[in-house]
CSV table of C-alpha atoms and ligand atoms in Angstrom, one decimal:
chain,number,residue,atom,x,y,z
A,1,UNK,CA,10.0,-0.3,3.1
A,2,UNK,CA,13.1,1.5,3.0
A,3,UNK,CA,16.1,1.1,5.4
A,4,UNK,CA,16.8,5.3,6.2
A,5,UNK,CA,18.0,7.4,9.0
A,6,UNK,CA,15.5,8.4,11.3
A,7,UNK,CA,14.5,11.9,11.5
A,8,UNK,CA,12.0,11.8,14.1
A,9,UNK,CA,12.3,11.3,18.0
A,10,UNK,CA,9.7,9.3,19.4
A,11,UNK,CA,9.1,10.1,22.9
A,12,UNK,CA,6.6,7.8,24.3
A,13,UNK,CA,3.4,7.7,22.5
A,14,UNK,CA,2.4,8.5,19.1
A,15,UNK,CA,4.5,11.0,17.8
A,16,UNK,CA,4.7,13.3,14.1
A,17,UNK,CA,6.5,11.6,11.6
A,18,UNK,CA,6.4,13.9,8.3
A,19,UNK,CA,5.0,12.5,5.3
A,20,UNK,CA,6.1,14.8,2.5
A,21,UNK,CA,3.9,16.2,0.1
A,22,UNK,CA,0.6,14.7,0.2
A,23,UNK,CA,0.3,15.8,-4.0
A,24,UNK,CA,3.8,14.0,-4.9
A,25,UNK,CA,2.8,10.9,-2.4
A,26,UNK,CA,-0.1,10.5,-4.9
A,27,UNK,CA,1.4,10.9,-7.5
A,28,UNK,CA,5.0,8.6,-7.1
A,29,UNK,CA,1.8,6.0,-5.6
A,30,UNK,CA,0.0,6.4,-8.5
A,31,UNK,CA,3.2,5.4,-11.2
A,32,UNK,CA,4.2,2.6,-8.5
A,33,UNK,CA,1.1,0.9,-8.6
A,34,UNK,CA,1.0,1.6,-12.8
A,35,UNK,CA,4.1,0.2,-13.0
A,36,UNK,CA,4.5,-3.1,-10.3
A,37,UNK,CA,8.3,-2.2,-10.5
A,38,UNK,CA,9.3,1.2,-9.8
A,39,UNK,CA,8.9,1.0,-5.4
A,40,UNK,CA,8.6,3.4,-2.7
A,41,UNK,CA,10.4,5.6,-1.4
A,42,UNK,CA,9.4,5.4,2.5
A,43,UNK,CA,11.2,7.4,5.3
A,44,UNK,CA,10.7,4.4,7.6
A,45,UNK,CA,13.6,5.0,9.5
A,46,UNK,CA,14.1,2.8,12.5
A,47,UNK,CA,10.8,1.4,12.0
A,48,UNK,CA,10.7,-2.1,10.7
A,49,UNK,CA,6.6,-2.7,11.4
A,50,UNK,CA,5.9,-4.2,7.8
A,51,UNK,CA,9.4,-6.9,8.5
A,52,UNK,CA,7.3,-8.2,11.7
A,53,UNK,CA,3.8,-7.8,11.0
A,54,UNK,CA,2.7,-11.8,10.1
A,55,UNK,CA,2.6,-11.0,6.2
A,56,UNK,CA,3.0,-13.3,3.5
A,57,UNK,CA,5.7,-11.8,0.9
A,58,UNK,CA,4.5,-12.7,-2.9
A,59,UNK,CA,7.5,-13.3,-5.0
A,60,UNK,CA,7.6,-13.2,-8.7
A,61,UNK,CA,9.2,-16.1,-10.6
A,62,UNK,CA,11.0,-13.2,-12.0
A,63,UNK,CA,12.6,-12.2,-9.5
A,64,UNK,CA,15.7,-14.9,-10.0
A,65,UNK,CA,17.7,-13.0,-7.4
A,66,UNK,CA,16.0,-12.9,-4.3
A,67,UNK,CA,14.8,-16.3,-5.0
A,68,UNK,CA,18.1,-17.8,-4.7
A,69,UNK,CA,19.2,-15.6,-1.8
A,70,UNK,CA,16.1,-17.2,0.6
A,71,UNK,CA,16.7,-20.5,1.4
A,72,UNK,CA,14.1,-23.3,-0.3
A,73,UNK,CA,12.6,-24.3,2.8
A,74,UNK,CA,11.3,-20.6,3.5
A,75,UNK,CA,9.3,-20.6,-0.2
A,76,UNK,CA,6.0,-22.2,-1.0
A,77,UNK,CA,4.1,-22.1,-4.2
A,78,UNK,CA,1.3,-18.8,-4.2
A,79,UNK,CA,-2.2,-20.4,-3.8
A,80,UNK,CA,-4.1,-19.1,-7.0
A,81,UNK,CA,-1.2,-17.6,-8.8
A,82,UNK,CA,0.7,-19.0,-11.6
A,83,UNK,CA,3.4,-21.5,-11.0
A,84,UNK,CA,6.8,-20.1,-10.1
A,85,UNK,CA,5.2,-17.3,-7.6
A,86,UNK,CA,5.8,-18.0,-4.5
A,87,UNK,CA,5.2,-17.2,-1.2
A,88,UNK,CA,7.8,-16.0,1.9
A,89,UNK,CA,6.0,-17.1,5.7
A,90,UNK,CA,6.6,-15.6,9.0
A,91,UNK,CA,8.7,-17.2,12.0
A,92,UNK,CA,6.4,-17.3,15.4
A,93,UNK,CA,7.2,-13.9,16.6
A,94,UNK,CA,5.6,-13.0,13.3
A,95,UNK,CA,9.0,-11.9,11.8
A,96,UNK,CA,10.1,-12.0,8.3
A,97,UNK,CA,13.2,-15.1,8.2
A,98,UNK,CA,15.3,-12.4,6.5
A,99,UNK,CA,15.4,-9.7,9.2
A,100,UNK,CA,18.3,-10.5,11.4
A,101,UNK,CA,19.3,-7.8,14.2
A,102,UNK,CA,16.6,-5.5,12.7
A,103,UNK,CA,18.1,-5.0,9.2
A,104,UNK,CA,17.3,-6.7,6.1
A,105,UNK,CA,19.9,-9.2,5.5
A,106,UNK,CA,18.9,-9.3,1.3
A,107,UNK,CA,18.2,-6.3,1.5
A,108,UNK,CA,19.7,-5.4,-1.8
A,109,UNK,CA,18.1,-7.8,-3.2
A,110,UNK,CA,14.9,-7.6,-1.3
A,111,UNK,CA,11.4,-8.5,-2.8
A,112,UNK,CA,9.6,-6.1,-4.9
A,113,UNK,CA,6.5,-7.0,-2.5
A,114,UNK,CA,8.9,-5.3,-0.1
A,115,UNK,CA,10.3,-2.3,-2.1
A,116,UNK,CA,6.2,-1.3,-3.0
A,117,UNK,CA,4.8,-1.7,0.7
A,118,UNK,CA,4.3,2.1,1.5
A,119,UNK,CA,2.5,2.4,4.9
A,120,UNK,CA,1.6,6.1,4.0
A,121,UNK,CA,-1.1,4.3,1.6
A,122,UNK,CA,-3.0,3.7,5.0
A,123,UNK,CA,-3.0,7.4,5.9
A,124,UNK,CA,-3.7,8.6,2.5
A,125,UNK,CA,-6.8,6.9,2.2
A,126,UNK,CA,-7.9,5.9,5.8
A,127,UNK,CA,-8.0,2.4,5.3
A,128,UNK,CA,-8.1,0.8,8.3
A,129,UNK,CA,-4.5,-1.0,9.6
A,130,UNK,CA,-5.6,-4.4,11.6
A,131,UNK,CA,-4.2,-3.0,14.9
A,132,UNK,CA,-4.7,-6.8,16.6
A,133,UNK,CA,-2.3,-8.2,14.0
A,134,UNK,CA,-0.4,-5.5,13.1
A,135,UNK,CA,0.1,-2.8,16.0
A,136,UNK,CA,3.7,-1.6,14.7
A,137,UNK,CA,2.0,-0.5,11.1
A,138,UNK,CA,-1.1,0.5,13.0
A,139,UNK,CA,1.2,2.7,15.3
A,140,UNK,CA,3.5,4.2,12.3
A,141,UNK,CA,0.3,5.1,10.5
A,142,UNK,CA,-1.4,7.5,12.9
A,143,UNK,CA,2.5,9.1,13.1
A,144,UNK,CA,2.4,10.4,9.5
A,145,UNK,CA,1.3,13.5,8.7
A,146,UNK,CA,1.3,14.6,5.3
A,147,UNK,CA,1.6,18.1,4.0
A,148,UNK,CA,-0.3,20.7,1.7
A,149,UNK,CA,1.3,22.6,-1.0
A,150,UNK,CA,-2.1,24.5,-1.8
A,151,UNK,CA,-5.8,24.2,-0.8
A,152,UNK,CA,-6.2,21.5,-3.9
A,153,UNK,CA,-3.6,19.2,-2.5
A,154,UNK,CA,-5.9,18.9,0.3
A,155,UNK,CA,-8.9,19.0,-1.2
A,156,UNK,CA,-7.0,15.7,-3.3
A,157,UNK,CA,-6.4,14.3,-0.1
A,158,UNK,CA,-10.2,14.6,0.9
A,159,UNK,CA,-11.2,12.5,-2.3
A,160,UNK,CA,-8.8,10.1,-1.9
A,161,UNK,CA,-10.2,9.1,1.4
A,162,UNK,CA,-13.6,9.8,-0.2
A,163,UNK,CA,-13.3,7.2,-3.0
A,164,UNK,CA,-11.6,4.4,-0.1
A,165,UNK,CA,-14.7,4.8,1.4
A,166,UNK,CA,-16.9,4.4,-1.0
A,167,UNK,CA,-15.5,1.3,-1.9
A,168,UNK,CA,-15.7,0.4,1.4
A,169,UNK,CA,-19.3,1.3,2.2
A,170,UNK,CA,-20.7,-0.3,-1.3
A,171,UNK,CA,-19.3,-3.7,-1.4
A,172,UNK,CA,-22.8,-4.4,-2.4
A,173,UNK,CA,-22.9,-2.7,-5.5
A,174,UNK,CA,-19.7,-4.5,-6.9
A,175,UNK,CA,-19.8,-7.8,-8.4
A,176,UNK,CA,-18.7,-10.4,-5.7
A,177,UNK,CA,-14.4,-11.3,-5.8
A,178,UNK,CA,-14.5,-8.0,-7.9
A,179,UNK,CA,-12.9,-6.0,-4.7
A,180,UNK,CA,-9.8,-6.8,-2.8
A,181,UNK,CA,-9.9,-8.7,0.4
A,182,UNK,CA,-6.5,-7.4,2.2
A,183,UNK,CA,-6.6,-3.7,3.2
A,184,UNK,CA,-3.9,-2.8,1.7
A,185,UNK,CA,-5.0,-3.9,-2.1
A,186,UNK,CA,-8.2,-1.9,-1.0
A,187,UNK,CA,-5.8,0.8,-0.3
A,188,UNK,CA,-4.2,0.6,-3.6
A,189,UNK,CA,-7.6,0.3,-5.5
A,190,UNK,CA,-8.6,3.5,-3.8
A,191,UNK,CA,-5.4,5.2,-5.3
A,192,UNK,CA,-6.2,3.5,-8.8
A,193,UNK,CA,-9.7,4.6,-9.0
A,194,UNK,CA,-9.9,8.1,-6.9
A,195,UNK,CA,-9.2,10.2,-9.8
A,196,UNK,CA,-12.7,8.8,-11.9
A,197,UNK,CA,-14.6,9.0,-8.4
A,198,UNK,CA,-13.3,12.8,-8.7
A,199,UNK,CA,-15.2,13.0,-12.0
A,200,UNK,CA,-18.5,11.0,-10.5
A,201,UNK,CA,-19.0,13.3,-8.1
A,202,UNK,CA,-17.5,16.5,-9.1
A,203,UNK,CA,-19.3,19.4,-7.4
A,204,UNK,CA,-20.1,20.7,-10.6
A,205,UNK,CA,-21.8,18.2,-12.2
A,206,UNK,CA,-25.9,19.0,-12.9
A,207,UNK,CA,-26.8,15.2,-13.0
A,208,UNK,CA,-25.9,13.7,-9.6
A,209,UNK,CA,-25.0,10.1,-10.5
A,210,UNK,CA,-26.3,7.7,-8.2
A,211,UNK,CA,-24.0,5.2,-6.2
A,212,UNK,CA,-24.6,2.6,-8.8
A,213,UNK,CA,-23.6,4.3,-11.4
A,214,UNK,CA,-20.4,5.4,-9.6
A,215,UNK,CA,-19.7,1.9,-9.2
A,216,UNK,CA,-19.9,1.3,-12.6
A,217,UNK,CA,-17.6,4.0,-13.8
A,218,UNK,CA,-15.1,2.3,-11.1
A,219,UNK,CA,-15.5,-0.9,-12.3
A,220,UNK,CA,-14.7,-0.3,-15.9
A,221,UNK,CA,-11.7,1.8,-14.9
A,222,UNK,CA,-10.6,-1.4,-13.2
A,223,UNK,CA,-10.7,-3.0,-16.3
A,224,UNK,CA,-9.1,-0.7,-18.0
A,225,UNK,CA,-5.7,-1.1,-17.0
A,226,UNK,CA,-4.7,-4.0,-14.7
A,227,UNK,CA,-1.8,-3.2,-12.5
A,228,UNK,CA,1.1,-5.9,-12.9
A,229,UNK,CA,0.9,-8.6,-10.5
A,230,UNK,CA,1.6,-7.9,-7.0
A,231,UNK,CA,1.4,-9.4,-3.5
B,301,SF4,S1,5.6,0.0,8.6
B,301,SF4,FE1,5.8,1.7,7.2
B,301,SF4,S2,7.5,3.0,8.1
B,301,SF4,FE2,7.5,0.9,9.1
B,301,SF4,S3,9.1,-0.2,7.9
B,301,SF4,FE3,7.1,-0.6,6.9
B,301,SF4,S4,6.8,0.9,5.3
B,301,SF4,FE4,8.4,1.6,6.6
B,302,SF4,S1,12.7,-9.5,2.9
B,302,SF4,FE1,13.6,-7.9,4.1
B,302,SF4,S2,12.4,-6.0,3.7
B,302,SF4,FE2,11.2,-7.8,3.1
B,302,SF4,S3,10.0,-8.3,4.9
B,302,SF4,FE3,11.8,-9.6,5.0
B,302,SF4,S4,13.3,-8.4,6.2
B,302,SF4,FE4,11.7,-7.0,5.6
């Protein structure tokens, strides 16, 4: 997230909230993910959904700075990750410790779990925001509305949500632990992998590869290249 002027009015009820280019959402997502350290750019003006939404915030050992500006109490080693990662809780309200009067009080030195959490990922690929647990994301999600440079920046748009739901629908055909639990690592996979689902099931193509055989093509382009280690 990203501390920004608004530029929206909300007036009761969901409103618009512009997106920006679908086609350069996709492709700063794509290097952010690549990458694990470049972050996003988010016009989340006064919206601080992600700060109060119950998550867990992954911090690398790495990250030497942020570590000592949360106090030690707050921090608890990552189940399943190496030692040294650790993980930032929630107070009862569901609040991040480090949000005080609705601003970020590190945010300088925020987490990088922090600067990568893009909530556009969940309107990109229509993965499905836990509205129970997290109605503020939920909310900001149906606001954004991306837009279209050309008739191929939707049609992009359309596969992206294509290859999310593919992944979703065929669970089965992927080796169990193999896909991402959270919805937003699904998300993220879908942005990874859309561009080989493109290929699978190009119009063009003679041979119509069966859903198998899509999975497999996904599978080893998830082997391919690992994105760095993320919360
Ligand atoms: S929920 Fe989305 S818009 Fe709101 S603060 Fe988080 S990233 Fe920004
Ligand atoms: S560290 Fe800052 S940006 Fe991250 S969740 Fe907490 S308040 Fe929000």
């Amino acid at each position: 997230m990203t501390n920004q002027a608004d530029e929206t009015d909300v007036t009761g009820g969901p409103s618009r909230v512009p997106a920006g280019s679908f086609s350069q959402w996709l492709g700063d997502a794509e290097a952010s993910i690549r990458s694990g350290t470049i972050g996003a750019d988010v016009p989340c003006g006064t919206c601080r959904g992600c700060c109060r939404s119950s998550m867990f915030i992954h911090i690398r050992p790495e990250e030497t700075l942020t570590i000592k500006r949360i106090p030690r109490a707050l921090l608890f080693p990552a189940p399943g990750q190496p030692k040294g990662h650790v993980l930032m809780g929630y107070n009862d309200q569901g609040q991040c410790p480090m949000l005080v009067d609705s601003q970020c009080s590190i945010y300088e030195d925020r987490p990088q779990t922090c600067r990568d959490y893009d909530c556009r990922i969940f309107a990109a690929t229509g993965v499905a925001v836990d509205e129970q647990s997290q109605p503020e994301i939920a909310n900001r999600v149906k606001q954004w509305v991306f837009d279209y440079e050309s008739e191929e920046s939707r049609e992009e748009h359309n596969i992206v949500k294509q290859a999310a739901g593919f992944l979703e629908n065929n669970r089965d055909l992927f080796p169990p632990g193999s896909l991402p639990g959270y919805p937003v690592q699904m998300a993220a996979l879908a942005v990874r992998i859309y561009r080989v689902f493109s290929e699978m099931t190009a119009k063009r193509r003679l041979d119509a590869p069966s859903d198998a055989a899509i999975a497999q093509a996904i599978l080893i382009e998830m082997g391919r290249a690992q994105p760095a280690a993320n919360g």
